[in-house]
mmCIF file of C-alpha atoms in Angstrom:
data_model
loop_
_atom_site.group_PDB
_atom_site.id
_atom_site.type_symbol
_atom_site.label_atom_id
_atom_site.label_comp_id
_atom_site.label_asym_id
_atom_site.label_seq_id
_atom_site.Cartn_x
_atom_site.Cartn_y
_atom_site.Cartn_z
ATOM 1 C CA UNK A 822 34.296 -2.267 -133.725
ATOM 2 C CA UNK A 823 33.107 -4.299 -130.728
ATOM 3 C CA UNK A 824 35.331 -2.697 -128.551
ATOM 4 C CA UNK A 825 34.517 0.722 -129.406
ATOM 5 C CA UNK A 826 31.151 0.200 -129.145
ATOM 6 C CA UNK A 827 31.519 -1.095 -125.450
ATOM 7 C CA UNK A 828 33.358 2.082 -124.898
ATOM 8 C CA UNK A 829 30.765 4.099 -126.043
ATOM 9 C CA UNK A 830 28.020 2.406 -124.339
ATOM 10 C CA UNK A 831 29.850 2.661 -121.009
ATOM 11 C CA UNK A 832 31.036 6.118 -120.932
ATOM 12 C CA UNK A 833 32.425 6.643 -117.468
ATOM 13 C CA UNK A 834 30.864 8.826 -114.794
ATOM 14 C CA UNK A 835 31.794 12.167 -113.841
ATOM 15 C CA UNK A 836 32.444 12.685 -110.499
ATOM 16 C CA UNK A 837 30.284 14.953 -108.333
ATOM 17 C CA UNK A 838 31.962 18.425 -106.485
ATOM 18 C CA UNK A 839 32.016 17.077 -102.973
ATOM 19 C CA UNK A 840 33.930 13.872 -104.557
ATOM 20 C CA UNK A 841 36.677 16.086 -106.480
ATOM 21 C CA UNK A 842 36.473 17.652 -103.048
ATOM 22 C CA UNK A 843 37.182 14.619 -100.960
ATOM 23 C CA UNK A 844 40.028 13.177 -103.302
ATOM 24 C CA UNK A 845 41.884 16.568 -103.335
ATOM 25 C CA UNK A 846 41.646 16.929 -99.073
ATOM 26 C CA UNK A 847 42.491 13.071 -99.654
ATOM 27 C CA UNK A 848 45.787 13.624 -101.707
ATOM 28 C CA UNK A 849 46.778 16.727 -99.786
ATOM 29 C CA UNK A 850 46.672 15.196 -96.603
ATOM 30 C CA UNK A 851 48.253 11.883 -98.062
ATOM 31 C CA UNK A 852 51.302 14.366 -99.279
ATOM 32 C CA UNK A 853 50.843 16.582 -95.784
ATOM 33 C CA UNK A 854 51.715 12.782 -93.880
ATOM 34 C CA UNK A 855 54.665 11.688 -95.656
ATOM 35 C CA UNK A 856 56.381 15.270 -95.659
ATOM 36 C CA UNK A 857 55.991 15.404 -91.922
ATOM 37 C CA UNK A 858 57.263 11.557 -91.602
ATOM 38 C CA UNK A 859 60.234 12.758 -93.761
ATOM 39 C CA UNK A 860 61.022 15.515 -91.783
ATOM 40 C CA UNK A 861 61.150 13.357 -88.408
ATOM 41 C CA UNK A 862 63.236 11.276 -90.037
ATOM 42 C CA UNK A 863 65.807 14.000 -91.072
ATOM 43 C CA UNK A 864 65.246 15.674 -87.670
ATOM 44 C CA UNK A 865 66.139 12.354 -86.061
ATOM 45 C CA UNK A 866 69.691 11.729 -88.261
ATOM 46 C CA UNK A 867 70.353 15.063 -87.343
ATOM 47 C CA UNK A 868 70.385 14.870 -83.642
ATOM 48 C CA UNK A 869 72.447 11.468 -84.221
ATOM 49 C CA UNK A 870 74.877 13.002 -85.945
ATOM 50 C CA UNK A 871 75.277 16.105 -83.659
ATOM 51 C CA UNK A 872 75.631 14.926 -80.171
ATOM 52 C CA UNK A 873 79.623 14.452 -80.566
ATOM 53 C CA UNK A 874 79.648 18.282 -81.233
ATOM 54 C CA UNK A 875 80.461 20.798 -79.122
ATOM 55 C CA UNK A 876 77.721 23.148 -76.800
ATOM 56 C CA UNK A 877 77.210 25.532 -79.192
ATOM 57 C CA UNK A 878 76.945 23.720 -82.284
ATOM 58 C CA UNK A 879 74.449 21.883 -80.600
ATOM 59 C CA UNK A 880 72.504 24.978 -79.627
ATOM 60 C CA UNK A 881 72.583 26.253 -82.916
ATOM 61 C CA UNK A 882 71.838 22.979 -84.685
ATOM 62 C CA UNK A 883 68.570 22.516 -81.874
ATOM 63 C CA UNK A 884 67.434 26.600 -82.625
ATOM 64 C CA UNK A 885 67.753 25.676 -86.606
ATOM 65 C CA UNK A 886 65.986 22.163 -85.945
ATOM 66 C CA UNK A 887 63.202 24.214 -84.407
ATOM 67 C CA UNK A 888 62.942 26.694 -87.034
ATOM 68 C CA UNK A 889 62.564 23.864 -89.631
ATOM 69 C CA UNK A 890 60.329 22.098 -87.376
ATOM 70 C CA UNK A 891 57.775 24.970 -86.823
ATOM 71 C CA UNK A 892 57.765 26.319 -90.123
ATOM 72 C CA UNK A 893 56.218 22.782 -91.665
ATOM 73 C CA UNK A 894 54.168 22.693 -88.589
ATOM 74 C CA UNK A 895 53.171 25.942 -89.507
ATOM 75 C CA UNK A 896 52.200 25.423 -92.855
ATOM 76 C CA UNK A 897 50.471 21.580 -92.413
ATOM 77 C CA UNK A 898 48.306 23.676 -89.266
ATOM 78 C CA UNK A 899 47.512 25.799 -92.233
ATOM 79 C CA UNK A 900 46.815 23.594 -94.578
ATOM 80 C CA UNK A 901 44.082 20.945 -91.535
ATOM 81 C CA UNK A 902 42.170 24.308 -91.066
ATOM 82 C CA UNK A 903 41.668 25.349 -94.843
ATOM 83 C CA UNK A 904 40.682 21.483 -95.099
ATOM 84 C CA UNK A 905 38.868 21.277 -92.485
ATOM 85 C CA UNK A 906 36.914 24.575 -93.398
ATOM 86 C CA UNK A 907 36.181 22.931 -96.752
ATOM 87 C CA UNK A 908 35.287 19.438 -95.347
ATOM 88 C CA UNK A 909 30.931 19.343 -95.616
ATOM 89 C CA UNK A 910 30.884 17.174 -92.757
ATOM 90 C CA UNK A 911 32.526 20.064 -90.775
ATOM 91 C CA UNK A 912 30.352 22.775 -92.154
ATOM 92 C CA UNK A 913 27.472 20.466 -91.187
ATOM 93 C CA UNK A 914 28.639 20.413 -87.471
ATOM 94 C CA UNK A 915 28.982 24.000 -87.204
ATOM 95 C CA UNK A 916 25.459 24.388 -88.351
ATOM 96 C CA UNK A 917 24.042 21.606 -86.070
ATOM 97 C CA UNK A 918 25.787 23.675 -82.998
ATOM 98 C CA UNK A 919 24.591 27.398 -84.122
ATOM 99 C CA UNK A 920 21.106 25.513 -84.320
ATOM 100 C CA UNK A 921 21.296 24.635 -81.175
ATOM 101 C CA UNK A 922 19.912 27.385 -78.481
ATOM 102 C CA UNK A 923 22.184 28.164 -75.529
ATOM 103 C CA UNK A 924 20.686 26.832 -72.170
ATOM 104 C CA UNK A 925 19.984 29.878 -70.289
ATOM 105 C CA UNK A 926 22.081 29.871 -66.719
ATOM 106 C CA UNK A 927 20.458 29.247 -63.442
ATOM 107 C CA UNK A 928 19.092 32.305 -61.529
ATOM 108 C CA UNK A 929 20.843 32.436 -58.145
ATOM 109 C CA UNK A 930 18.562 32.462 -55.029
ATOM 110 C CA UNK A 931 18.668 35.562 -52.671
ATOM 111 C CA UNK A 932 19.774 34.699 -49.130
ATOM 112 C CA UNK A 933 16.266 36.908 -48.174
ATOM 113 C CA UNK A 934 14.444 33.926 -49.673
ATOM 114 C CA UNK A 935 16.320 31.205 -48.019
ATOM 115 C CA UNK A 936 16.423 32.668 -44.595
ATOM 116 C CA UNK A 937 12.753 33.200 -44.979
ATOM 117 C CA UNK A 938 12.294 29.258 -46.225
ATOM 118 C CA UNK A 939 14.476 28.042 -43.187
ATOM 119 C CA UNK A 940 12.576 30.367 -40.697
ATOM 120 C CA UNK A 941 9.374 28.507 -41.877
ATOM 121 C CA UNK A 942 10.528 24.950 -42.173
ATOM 122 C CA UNK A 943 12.577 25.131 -39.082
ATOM 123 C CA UNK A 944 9.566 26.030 -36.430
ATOM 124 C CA UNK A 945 7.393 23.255 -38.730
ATOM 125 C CA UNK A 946 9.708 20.290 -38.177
ATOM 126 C CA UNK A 947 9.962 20.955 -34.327
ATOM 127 C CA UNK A 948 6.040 21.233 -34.037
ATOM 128 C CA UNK A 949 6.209 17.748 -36.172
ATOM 129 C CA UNK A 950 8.820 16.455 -33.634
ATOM 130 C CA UNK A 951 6.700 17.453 -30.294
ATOM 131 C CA UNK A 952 3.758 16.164 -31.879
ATOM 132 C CA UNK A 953 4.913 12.415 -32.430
ATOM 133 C CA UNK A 954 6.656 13.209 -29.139
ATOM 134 C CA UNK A 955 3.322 13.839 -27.587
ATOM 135 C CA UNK A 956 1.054 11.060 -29.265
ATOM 136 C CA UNK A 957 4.104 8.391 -28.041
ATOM 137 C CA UNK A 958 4.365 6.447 -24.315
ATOM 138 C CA UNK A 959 7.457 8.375 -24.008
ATOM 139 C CA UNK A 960 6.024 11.447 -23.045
ATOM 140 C CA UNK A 961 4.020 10.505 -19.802
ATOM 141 C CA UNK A 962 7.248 8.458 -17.890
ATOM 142 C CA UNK A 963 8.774 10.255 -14.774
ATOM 143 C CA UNK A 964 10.716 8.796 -12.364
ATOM 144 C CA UNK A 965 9.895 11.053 -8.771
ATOM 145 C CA UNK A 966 12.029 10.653 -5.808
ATOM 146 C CA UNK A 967 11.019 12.150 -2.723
ATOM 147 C CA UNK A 968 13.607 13.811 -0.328
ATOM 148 C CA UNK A 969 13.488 15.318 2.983
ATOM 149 C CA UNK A 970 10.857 13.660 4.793
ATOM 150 C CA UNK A 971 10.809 12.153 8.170
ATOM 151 C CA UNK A 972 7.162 12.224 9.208
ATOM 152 C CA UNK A 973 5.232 12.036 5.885
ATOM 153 C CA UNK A 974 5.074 9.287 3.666
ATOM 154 C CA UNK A 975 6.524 9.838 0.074
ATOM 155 C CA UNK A 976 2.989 8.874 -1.245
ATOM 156 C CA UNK A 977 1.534 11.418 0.796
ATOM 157 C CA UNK A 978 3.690 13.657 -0.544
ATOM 158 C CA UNK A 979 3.303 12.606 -4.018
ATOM 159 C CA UNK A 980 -0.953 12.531 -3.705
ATOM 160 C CA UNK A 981 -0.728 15.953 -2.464
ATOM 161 C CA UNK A 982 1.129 17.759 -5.324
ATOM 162 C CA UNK A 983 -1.502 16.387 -7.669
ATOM 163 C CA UNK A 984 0.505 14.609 -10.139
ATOM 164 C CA UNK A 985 -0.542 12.105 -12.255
ATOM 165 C CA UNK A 986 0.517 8.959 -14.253
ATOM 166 C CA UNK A 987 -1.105 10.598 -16.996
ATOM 167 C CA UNK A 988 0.455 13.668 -16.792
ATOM 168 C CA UNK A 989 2.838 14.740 -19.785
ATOM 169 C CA UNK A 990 6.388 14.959 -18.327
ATOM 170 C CA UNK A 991 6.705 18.050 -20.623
ATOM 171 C CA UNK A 992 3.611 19.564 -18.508
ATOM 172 C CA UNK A 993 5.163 19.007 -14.986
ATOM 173 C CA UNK A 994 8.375 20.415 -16.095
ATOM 174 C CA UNK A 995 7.014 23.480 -17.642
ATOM 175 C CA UNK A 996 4.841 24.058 -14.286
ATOM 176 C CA UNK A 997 6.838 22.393 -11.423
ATOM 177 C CA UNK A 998 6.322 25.527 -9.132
ATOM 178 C CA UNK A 999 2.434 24.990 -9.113
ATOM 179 C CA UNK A 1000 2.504 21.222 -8.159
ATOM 180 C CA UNK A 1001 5.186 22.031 -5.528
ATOM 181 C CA UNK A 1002 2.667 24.762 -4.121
ATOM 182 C CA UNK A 1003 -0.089 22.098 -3.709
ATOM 183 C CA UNK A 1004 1.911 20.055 -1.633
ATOM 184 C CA UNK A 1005 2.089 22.526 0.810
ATOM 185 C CA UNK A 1006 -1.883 21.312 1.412
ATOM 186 C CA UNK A 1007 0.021 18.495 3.933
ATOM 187 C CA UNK A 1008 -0.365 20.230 7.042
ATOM 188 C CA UNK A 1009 3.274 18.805 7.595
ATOM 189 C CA UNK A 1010 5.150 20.728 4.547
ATOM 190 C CA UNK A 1011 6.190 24.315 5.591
ATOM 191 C CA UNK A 1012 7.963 24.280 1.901
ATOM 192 C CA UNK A 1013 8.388 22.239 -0.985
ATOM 193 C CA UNK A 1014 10.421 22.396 -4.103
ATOM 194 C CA UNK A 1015 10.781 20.214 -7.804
ATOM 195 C CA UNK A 1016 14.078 19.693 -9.481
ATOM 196 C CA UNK A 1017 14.368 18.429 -12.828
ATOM 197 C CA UNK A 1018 17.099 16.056 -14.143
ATOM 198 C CA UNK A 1019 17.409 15.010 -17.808
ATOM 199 C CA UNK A 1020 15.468 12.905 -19.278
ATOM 200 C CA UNK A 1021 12.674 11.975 -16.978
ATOM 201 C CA UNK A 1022 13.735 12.720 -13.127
ATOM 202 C CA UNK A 1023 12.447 14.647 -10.922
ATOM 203 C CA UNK A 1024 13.167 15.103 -7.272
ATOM 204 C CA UNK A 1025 10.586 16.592 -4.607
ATOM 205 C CA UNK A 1026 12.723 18.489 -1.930
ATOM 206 C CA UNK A 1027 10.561 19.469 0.994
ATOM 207 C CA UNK A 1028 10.886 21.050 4.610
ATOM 208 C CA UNK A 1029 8.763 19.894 7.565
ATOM 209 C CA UNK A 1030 7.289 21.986 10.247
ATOM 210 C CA UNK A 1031 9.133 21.131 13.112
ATOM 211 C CA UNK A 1032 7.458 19.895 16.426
ATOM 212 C CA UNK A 1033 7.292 22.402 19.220
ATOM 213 C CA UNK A 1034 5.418 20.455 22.003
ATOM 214 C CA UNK A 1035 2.560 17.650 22.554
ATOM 215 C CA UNK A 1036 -0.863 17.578 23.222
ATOM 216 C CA UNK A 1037 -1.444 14.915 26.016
ATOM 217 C CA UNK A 1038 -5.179 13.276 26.226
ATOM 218 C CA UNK A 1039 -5.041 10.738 28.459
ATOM 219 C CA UNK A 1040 -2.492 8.566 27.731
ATOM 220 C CA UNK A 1041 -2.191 9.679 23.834
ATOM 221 C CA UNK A 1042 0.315 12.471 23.149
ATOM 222 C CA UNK A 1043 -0.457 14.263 19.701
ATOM 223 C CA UNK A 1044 2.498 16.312 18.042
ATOM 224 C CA UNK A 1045 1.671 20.231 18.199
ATOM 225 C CA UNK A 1046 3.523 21.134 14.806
ATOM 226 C CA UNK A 1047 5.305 24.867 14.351
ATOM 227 C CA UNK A 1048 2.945 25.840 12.347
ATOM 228 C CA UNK A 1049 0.180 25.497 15.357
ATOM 229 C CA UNK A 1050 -1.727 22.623 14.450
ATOM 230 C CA UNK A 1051 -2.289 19.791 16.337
ATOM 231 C CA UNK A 1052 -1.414 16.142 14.753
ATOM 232 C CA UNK A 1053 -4.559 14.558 14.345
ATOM 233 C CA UNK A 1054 -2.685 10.758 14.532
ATOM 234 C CA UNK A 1055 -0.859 9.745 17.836
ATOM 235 C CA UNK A 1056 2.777 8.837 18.170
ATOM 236 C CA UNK A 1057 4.035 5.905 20.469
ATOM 237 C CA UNK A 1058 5.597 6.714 23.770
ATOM 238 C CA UNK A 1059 8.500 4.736 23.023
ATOM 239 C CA UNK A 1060 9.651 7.395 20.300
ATOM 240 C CA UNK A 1061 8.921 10.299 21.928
ATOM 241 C CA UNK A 1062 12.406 12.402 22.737
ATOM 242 C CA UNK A 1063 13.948 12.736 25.790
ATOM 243 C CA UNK A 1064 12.786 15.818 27.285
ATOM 244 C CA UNK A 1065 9.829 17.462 25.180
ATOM 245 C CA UNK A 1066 7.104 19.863 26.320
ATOM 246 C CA UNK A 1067 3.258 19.052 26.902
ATOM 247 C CA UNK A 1068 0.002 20.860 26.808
ATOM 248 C CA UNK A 1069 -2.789 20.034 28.276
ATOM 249 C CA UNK A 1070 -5.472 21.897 26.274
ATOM 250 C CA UNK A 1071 -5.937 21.650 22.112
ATOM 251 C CA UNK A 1072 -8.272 24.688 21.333
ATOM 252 C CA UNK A 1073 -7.067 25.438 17.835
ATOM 253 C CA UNK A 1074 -6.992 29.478 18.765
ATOM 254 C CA UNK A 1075 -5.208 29.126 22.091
ATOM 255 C CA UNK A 1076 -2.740 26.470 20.550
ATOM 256 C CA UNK A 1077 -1.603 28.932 17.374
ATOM 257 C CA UNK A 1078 -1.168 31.891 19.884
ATOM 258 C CA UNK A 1079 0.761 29.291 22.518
ATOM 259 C CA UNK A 1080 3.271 28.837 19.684
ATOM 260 C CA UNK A 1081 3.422 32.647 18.234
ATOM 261 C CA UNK A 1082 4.406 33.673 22.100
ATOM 262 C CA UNK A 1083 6.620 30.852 22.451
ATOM 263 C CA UNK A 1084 8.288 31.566 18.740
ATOM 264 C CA UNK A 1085 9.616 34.856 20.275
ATOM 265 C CA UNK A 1086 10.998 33.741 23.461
ATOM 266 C CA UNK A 1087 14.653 32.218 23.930
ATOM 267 C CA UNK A 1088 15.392 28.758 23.345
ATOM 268 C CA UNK A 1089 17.326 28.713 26.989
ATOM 269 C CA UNK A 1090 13.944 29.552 28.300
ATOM 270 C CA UNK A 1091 11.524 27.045 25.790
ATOM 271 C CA UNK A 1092 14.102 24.227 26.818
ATOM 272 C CA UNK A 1093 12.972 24.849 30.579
ATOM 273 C CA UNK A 1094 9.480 24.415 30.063
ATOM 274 C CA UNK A 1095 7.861 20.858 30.686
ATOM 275 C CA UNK A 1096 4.383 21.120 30.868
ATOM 276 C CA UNK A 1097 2.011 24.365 29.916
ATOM 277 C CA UNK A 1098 -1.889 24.323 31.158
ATOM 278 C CA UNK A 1099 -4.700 26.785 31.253
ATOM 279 C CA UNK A 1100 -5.223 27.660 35.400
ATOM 280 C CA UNK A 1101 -8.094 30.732 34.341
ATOM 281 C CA UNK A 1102 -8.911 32.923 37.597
ATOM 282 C CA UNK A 1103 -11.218 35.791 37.986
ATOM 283 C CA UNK A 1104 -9.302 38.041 36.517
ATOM 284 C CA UNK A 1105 -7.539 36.236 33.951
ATOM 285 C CA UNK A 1106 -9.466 33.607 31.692
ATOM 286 C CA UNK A 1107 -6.202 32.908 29.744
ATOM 287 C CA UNK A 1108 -4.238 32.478 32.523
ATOM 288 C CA UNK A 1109 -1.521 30.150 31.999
ATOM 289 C CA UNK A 1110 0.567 27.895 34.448
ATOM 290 C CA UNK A 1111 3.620 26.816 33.180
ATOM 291 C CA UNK A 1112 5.653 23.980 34.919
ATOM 292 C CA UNK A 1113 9.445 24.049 34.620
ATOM 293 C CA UNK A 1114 12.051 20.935 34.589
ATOM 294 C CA UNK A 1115 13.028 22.049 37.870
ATOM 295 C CA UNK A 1116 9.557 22.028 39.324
ATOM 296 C CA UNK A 1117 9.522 26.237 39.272
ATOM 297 C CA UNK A 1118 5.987 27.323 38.537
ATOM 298 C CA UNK A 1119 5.121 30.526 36.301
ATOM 299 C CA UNK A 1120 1.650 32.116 35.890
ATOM 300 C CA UNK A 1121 1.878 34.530 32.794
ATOM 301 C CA UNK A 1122 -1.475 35.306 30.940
ATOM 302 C CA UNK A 1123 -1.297 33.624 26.774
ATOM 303 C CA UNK A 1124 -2.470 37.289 25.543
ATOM 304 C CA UNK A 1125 1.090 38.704 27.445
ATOM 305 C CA UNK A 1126 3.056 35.189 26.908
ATOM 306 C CA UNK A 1127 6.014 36.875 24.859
ATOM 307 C CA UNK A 1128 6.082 40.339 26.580
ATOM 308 C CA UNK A 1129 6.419 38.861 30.951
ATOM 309 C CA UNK A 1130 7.650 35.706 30.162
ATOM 310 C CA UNK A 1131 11.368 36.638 28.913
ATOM 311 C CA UNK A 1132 11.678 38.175 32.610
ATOM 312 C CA UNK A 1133 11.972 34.951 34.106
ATOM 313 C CA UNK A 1134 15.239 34.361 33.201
ATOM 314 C CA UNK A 1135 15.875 37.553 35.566
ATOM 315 C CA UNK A 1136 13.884 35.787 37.930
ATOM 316 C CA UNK A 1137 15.398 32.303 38.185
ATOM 317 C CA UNK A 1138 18.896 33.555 40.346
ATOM 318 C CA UNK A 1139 16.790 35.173 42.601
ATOM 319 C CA UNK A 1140 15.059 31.746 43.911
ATOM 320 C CA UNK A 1141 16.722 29.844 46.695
ATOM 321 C CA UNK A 1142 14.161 27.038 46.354
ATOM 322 C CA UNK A 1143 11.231 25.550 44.062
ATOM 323 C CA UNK A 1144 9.118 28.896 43.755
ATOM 324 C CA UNK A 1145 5.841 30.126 41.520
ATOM 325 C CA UNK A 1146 6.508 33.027 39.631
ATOM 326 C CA UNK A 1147 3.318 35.384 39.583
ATOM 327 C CA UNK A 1148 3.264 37.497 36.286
ATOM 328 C CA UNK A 1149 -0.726 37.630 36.247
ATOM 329 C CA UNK A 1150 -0.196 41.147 37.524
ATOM 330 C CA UNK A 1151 2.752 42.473 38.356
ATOM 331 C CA UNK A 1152 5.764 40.194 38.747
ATOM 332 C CA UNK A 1153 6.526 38.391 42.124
ATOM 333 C CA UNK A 1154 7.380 35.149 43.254
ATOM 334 C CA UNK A 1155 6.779 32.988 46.552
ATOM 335 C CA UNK A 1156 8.097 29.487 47.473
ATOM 336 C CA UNK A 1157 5.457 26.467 46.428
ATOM 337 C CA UNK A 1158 5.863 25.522 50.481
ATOM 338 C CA UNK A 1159 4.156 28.845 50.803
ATOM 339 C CA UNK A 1160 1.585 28.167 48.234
ATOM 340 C CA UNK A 1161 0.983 24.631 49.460
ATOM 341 C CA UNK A 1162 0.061 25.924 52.748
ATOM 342 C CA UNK A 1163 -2.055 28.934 51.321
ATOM 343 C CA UNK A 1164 -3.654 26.424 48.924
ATOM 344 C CA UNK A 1165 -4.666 24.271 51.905
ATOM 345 C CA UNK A 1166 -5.658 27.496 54.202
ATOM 346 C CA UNK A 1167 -7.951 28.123 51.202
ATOM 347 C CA UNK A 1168 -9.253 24.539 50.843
ATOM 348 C CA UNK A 1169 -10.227 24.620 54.322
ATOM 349 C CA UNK A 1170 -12.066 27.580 54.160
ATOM 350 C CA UNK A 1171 -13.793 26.611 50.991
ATOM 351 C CA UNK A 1172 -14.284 23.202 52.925
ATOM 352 C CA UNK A 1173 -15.745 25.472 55.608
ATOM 353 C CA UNK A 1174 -17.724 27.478 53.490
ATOM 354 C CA UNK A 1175 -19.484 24.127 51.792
ATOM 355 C CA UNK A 1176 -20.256 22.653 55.833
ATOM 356 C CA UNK A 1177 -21.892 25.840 56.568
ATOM 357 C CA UNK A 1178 -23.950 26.396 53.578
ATOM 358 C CA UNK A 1179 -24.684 22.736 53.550
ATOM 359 C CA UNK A 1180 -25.959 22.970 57.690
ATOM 360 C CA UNK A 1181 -28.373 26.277 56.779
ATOM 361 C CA UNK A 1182 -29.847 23.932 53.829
ATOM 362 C CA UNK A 1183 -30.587 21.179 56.498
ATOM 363 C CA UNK A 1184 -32.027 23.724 58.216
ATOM 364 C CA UNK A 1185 -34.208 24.802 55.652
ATOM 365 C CA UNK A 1186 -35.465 21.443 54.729
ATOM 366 C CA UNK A 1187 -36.215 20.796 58.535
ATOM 367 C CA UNK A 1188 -38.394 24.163 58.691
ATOM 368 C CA UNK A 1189 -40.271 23.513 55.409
ATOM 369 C CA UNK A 1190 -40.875 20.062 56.467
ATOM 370 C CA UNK A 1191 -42.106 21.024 59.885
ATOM 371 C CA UNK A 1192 -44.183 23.540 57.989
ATOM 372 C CA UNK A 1193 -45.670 21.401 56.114
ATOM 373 C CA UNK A 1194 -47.006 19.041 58.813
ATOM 374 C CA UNK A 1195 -48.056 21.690 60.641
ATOM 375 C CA UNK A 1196 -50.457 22.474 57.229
ATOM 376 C CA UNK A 1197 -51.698 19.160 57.348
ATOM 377 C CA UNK A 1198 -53.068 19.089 60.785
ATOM 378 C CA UNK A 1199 -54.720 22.254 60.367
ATOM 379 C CA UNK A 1200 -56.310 20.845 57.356
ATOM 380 C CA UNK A 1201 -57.634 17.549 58.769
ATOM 381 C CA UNK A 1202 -58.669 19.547 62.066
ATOM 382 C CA UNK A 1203 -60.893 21.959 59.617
ATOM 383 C CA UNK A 1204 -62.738 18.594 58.554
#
């Protein structure tokens, strides 16, 4: 009675659905396991037994093995899916993923938009760049070489183009023709020029106005540029050239004419010339004697220097002897023996002239004096 009243007091429990459920996928795929161990096992005897067989045999025995193999394969596939369909913890999965919403996919970006974000950013970093640049040390150094100068200084050179320590490098490059103009302010620079060389070089290239002649004062000679001004500085004696050509006058006017004429006449002729001075007569204030290396005088007036003075070369053959070519009026020439003797017929008579005007003043005086005492007696005889 005991016992069947412990019996009845602990009836057993019945099992829920998903736990008849679970044992039945359980069993199934307990029985699903061993028939596909049993079936490798067969499939492995059979190959054993069938490699001593011929080609054929073995091809059919492989196409039947196959046959036998899928069709288990087949139905155990068959059986994982229904199982797997009726498995809750599947079912739950499948709902947890349809819950979830699909991300959405990235919208591409036009090229329109990214050409138009690089044409912005592009320009912005390169105004960022040459900003720092500009703020830095870096952007004032230049390293300026001076080149073709012989009678300047390089500091000259460099004081008259106007640049500065403080100058931005980027500044001097971007505007090198208007610093090379202002060194054209040195009376000595017919032209001037500024080459750049990366990073920070720059070379001043300039052409000097060549000397044409001196200006002698004394005992200072003054270079008379091309340009027709007259070197305000001296040179020394001991590096003046060979054979060069003087003038004796320095009237800015008369000097820039001097070298226009002379700029037009042939260097066979300018190489002649030693010495050029003003001689003015009555007729000709400008007149001009020019004294050649081999002591041949020509008078030419400035105002006609580059029309009559090319005729000398026609001239020259013609004289035997040192001779003054006279081109103040027409053109003809006369040996200086002739003009010494003329010049001292003419001193003499201007020597003369002097004696007798200076006898008719004596004269004068005598009769004013004698006039005079005369006017005294009469005056102390009236008293």
């Amino acid at each position: 009675m005991s016992k069947d009243k412990k019996k009845e007091s602990n009836p057993k429990k019945e099992l829920s659905e998903w736990q008849k459920r679970n044992q039945e996928y359980l069993k199934k795929k307990a029985e699903e396991e061993a028939a596909l161990a049993e079936e490798k096992e067969k499939e492995k005897q059979a190959r054993m037994g069938k490699n001593s067989k011929s080609l054929e045999e073995s091809k059919k025995s492989s196409s039947d093995s196959d046959q036998n193999e899928t069709v288990p394969d087949e139905e155990s596939s068959e059986k994982e899916e229904k199982s797997k369909k009726d498995d809750p913890k599947v079912k739950e999965e499948k709902k947890k993923k349809k819950e979830k919403p699909e991300k959405p996919a990235k919208p591409k970006i036009a090229p329109v938009h990214i050409w138009r974000a690089v044409s912005i950013l592009v320009p912005s970093v390169l105004v960022l760049l040459l900003s720092v640049y500009l703020l830095t040390p870096l952007s004032t150094i230049k390293n300026i070489d001076v080149k073709g100068n012989s009678n300047t200084q390089a500091d000259d050179i460099k004081q008259a183009s106007g640049i500065q320590d403080s100058d931005y490098t980027l500044a001097l490059l971007l505007d090198k023709e208007t610093y090379a103009e202002r060194i054209k302010s040195n009376h000595w620079i017919e032209s001037a020029k500024i080459d750049y060389q990366f990073p920070t070089n720059f070379t001043i290239e300039v052409k000097e106005f060549d000397i044409v002649g001196y200006y002698v004062s004394g005992e200072e000679y003054y270079p008379i540029l091309s340009s027709g001004t007259v070197e305000s500085t001296p040179v020394n004696r001991l590096n003046l050239p060979e054979t060069y050509l003087t003038v004796t006058f320095n009237d800015e006017q008369q000097v820039k004419e001097l070298i226009t004429g002379l700029s037009t006449i042939s260097e066979d002729i300018k190489s002649q010339i030693q010495k050029i001075e003003l001689a003015p007569s009555k007729a000709t204030a400008d007149l001009l004697k020019i004294t050649m290396l081999d002591t041949d005088e020509v008078l030419v007036p400035l105002s006609e220097l580059s029309k009559k003075l090319p005729y000398y070369s026609k001239i020259k053959p013609q004289l035997a002897e040192p001779s003054v070519v006279d081109m103040e009026a027409g053109a003809y020439s006369y040996t200086i023996a002739d003009k010494l003797i003329e010049e001292a017929e003419e001193k003499a008579k201007q020597e003369a002239k002097e004696a007798e005007k200076k006898k008719q003043e004596e004269e004068k005086k005598k009769q004013e004096e004698q006039g005079n005492q005369n006017q005294t007696s009469q005056q102390s005889q009236s008293r």
